[in-house]
Every structure is written in structure tokens, then in C-alpha cells.
CSV table of C-alpha atoms in Angstrom, one decimal:
chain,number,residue,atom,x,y,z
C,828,UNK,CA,3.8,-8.1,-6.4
C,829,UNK,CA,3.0,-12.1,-5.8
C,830,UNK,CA,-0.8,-12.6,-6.5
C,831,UNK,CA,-1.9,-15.5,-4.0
C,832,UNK,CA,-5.5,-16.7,-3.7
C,833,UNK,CA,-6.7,-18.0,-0.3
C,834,UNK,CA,-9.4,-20.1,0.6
C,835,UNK,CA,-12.1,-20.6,1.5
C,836,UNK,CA,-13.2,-16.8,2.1
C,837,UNK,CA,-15.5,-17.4,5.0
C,838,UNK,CA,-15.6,-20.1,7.5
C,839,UNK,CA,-18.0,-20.7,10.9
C,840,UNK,CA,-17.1,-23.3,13.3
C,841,UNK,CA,-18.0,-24.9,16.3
C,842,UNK,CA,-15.9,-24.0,19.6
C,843,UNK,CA,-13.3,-27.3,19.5
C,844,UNK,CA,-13.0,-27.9,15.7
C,845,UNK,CA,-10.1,-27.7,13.7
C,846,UNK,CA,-10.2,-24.8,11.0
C,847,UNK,CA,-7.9,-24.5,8.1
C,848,UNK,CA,-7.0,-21.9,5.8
C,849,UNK,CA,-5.1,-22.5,2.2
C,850,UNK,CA,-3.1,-20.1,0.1
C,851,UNK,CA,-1.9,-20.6,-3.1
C,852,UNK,CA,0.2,-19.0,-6.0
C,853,UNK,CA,0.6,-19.9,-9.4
C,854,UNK,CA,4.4,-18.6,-9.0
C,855,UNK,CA,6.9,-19.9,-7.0
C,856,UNK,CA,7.6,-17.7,-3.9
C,857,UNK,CA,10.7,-16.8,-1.8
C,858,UNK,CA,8.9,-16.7,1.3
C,859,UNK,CA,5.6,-15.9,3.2
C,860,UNK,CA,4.1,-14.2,6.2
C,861,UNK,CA,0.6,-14.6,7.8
C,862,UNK,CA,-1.2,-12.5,10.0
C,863,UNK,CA,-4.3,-12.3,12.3
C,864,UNK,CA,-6.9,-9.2,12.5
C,865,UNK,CA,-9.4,-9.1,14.9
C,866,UNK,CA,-12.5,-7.9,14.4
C,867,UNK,CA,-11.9,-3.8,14.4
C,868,UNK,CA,-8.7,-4.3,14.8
C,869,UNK,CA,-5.3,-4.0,12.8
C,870,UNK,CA,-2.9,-7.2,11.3
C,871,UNK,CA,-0.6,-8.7,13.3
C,872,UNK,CA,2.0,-10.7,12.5
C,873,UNK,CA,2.1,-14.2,13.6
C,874,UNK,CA,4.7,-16.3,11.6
C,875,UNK,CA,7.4,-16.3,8.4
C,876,UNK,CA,8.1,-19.0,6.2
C,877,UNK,CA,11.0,-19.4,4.2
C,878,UNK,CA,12.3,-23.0,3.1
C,879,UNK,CA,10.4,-25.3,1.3
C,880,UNK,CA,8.3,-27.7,3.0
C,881,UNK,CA,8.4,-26.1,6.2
C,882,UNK,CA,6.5,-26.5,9.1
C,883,UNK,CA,5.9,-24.2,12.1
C,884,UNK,CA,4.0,-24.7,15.5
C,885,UNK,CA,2.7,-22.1,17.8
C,886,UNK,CA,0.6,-23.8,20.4
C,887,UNK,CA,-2.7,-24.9,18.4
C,888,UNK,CA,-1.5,-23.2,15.4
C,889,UNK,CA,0.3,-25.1,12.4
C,890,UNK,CA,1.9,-23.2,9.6
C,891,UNK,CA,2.9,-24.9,6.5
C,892,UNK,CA,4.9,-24.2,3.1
C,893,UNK,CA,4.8,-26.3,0.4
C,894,UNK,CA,7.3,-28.3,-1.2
C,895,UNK,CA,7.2,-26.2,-4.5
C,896,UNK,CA,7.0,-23.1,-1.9
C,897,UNK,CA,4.0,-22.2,-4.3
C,898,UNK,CA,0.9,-22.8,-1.5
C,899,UNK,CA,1.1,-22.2,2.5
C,900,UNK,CA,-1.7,-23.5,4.9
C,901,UNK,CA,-2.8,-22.6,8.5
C,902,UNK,CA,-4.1,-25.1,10.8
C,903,UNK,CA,-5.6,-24.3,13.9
C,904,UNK,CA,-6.6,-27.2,16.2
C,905,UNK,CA,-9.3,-27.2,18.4
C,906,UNK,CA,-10.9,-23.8,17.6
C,907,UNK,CA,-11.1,-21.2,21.1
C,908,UNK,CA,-13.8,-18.1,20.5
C,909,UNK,CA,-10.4,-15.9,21.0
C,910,UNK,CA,-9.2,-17.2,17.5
C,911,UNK,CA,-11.6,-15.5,15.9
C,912,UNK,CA,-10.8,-12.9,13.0
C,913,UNK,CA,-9.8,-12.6,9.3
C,914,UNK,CA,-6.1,-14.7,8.7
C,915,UNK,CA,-4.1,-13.5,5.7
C,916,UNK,CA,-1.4,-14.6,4.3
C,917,UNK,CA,1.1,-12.4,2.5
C,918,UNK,CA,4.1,-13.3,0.3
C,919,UNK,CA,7.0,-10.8,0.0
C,920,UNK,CA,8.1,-9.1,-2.8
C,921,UNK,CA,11.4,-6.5,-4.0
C,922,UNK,CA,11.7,-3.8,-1.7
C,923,UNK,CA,10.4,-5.8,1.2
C,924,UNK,CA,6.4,-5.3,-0.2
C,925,UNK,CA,3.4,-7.8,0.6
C,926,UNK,CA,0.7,-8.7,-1.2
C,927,UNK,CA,-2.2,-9.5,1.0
C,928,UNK,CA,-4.3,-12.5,0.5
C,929,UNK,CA,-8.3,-11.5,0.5
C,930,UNK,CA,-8.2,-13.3,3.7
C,931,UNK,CA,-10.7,-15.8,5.6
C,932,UNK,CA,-12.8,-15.0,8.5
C,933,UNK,CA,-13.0,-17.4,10.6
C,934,UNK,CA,-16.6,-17.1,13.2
C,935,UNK,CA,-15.6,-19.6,15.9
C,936,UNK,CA,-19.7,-20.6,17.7
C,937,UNK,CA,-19.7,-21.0,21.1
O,386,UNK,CA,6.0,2.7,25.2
O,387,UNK,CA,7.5,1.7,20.9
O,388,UNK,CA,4.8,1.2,18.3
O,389,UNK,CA,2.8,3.2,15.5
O,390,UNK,CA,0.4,5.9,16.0
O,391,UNK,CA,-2.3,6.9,14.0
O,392,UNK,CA,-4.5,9.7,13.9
O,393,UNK,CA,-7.5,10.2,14.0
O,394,UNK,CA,-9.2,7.0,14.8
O,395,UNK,CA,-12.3,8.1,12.5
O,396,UNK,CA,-12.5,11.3,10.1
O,397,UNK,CA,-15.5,12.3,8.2
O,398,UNK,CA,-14.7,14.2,4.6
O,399,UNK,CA,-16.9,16.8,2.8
O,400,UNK,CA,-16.8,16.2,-1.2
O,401,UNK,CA,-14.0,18.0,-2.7
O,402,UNK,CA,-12.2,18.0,0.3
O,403,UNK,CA,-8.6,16.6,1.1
O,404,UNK,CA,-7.6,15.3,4.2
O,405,UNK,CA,-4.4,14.2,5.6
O,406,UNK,CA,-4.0,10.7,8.2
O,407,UNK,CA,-1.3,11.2,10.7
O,408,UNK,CA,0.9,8.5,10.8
O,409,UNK,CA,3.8,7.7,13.4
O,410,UNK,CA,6.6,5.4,14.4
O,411,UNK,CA,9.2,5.3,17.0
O,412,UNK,CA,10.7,2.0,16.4
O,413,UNK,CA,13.4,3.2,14.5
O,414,UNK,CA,12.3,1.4,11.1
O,415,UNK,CA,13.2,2.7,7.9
O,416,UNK,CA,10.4,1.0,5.5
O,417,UNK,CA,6.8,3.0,6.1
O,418,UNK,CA,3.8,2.2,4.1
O,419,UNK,CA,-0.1,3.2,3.6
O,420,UNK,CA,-2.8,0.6,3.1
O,421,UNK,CA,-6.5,0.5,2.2
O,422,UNK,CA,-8.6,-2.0,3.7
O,423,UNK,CA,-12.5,-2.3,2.3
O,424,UNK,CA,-14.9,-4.0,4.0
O,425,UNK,CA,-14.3,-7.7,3.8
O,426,UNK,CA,-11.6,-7.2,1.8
O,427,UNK,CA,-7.6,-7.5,2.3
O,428,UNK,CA,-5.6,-5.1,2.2
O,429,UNK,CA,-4.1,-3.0,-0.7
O,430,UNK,CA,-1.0,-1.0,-0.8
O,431,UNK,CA,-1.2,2.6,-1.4
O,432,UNK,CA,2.3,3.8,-1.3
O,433,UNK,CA,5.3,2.7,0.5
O,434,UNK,CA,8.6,4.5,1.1
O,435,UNK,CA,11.7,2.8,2.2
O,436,UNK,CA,14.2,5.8,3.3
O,437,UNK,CA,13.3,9.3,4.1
O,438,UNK,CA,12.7,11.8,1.0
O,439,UNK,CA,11.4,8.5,-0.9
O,440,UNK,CA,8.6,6.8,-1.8
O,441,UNK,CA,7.1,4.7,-4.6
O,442,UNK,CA,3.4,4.1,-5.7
O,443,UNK,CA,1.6,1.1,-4.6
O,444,UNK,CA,-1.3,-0.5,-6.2
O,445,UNK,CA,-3.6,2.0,-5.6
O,446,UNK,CA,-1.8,5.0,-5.7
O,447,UNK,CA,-4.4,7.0,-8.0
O,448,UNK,CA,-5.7,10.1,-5.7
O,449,UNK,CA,-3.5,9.6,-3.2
O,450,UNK,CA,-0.3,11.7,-2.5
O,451,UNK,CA,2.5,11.1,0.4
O,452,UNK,CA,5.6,12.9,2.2
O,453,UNK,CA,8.2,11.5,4.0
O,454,UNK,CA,10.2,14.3,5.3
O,455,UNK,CA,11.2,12.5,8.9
O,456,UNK,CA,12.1,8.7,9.4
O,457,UNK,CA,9.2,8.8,12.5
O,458,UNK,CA,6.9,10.4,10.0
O,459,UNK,CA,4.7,9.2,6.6
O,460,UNK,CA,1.3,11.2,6.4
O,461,UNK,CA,-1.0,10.2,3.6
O,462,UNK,CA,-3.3,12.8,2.2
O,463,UNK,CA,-6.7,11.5,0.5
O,464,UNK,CA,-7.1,14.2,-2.8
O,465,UNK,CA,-10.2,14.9,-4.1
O,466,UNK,CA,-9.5,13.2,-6.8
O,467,UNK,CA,-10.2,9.9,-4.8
O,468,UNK,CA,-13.8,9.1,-5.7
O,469,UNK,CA,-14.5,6.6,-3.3
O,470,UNK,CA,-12.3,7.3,-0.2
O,471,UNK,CA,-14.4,5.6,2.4
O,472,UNK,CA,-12.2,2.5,3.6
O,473,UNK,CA,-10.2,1.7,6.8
O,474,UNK,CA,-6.6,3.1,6.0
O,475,UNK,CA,-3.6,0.9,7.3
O,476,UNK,CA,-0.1,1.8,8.1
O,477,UNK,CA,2.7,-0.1,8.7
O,478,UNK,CA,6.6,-0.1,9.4
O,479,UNK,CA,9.0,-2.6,8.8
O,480,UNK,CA,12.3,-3.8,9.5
O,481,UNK,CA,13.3,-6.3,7.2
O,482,UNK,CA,9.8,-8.5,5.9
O,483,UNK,CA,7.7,-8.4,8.9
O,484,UNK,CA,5.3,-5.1,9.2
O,485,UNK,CA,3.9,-3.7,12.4
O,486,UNK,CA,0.6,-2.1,12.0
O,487,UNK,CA,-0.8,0.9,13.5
O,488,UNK,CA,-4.1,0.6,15.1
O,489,UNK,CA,-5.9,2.2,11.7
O,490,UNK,CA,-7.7,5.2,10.9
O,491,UNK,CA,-11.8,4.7,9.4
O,492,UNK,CA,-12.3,7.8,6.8
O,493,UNK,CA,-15.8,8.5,5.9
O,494,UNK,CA,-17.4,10.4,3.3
O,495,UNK,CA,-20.2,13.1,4.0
């Protein structure tokens, strides 16, 4: 499958700061998926992206995908304690497979 | 009430013994697969089957064996010739890309 790095691994912030979290590929991809685990809990899936450089809202979440559809970003403005949890992003592959991002674990301090 | 079921929420293994995780879906899908998640890790795909009486290997397939007799049904069975079993197991359905996750079952070794 599509091998993606994301970045940075870990990240603490202070309740009401922005957090972002990157992925990238060194192939181009056809489209990609991120999704949410709480701590103890299971993925879920938040958002798809398909066409190149586009850009998806969900309240105080922004999705991104690059222009070469070879990197994907997640924005999250103004940080609550309920967005805490590991974000991964996960490109698809043949036979509708993903390959899982290690993830970043986002600690949101009160 | 649709979703996926797994079972148990925690088992404990003796060495040289196989277990089977229970794994269930009544939404209909056709696409089941297994993951393994390790401890601040993402997650890596143990076998995935896209029609009943199918399935391919994953990643990490090695020590791991699957069935998928019934559409609802896609039990994975940890052999003893997994070395190093402990992990939080993952499965999933999908319809087309996006995959719905069961809430996970925690396998420990003894």
C-alpha cells in the first residue's frame, strides 16, 4: 500500500491553541481519509479527500490536500480538551485497503 | 441498533495457545478486515477479505489465520506461531473507502 509519514508524532497544547498535523508521501495519491481515536477507543472516520488542492471544513477542523495530492494536513483551531486523541491519516490503496499513518497524539492542557 | 461487534473486549492467552477474536457486522458491507494496533503505534493490516469465501493477507499476516464463511462474520484466530501477540486487535467494514471500526479487542499474553 501508500507509505505516508506524519508529523510531528506527539504534540501537547494549551486549551485554545491551534494544532496541526502533516502527512506526506513520496508518491502521488488518489485520495485520502483521516481519522480520530480516543484514548481507549477505536478510529473513526472524520473526512475524505479526493481532488487536488482541496479544502474541507468541519467546525474548527480544516482538512487539506495538496496540489501534487502528495501531502494532506489537519488543522484544528482553537484546541477544546474533547479534541484530544491520536489523528491518522490513511491513503487508499487497490481493493479499497489503507495504510495508516503512525499517527499524532495530540494532549490538549486545560 | 447497525455497527460492529467485537468479542471479547480483553483475552488473556497461555503460550502455545490459539485463540480466536469474534468479529461482527450488520451493516450489510461486503469488505471486512483485521488490524493490529501496538502501543503508540498505527495501525497494521492483518488480513482483509472483500467477498465471502475470500480473503488476502495483509501486512502482517505471519501467525495469523482467517475465515469468512458469512458476510456478517470475519473471526481472526491468533496461532501459536505468533510470537508476540499482545496488541489491541482492530476490525473494520467497509463500503466503498471509508471503514467503520469495531470497538477493539486487547489480547494479552500469560
Amino acid at each position: 500500500g501508500q507509505q505516508v509519514m506524519q508529523i510531528p508524532q506527539y504534540q501537547h497544547v494549551q486549551e485554545g491553541e491551534d494544532f496541526t498535523t502533516y502527512c506526506n508521501s513520496s508518491t502521488t495519491l488518489s485520495n485520502i481519509q483521516w481519522y480520530k481515536q480516543r484514548p481507549g477507543g477505536h478510529p473513526v472516520f472524520l473526512i475524505q479527500l479526493v481532488k487536488s488542492g482541496e479544502v474541507k471544513k468541519q467546525k474548527r477542523l480544516t482538512f487539506q490536500f495538496g496540489e501534487a495530492k502528495k501531502n494532506s494536513s489537519l488543522h484544528i483551531t482553537a484546541t477544546q480538551t474533547t479534541d484530544v486523541g491520536t489523528y491518522f491519516c490513511a491513503p487508499s490503496g487497490s481493493a479499497r485497503q489503507l495504510t495508516f499513518g503512525s499517527g499524532t497524539q495530540l494532549t490538549v492542557l486545560p | 441498533d447497525g455497527g460492529i461487534t467485537q468479542s471479547p473486549k480483553y483475552l488473556f492467552r497461555k503460550e502455545g495457545q490459539n485463540v480466536t477474536l469474534s468479529c461482527e457486522q450488520n451493516l450489510n458491507h461486503d469488505a471486512m478486515y483485521w488490524y493490529r494496533q501496538d502501543p503508540g503505534q498505527g495501525l497494521r493490516l492483518i488480513y482483509y477479505s472483500q467477498i465471502v469465501n475470500d480473503f488476502q493477507k495483509g501486512d502482517i499476516a505471519e501467525g495469523y489465520s482467517v475465515s469468512r464463511e458469512k458476510k456478517e462474520s470475519f473471526p481472526l484466530t491468533v496461532t501459536s506461531a505468533q510470537k508476540n501477540p499482545t496488541a489491541f486487535y482492530l476490525c473494520a467494514s467497509s463500503i466503498k473507502e471509508t471503514q467503520y471500526f469495531g470497538p477493539g479487542t486487547r489480547l494479552l499474553v500469560l
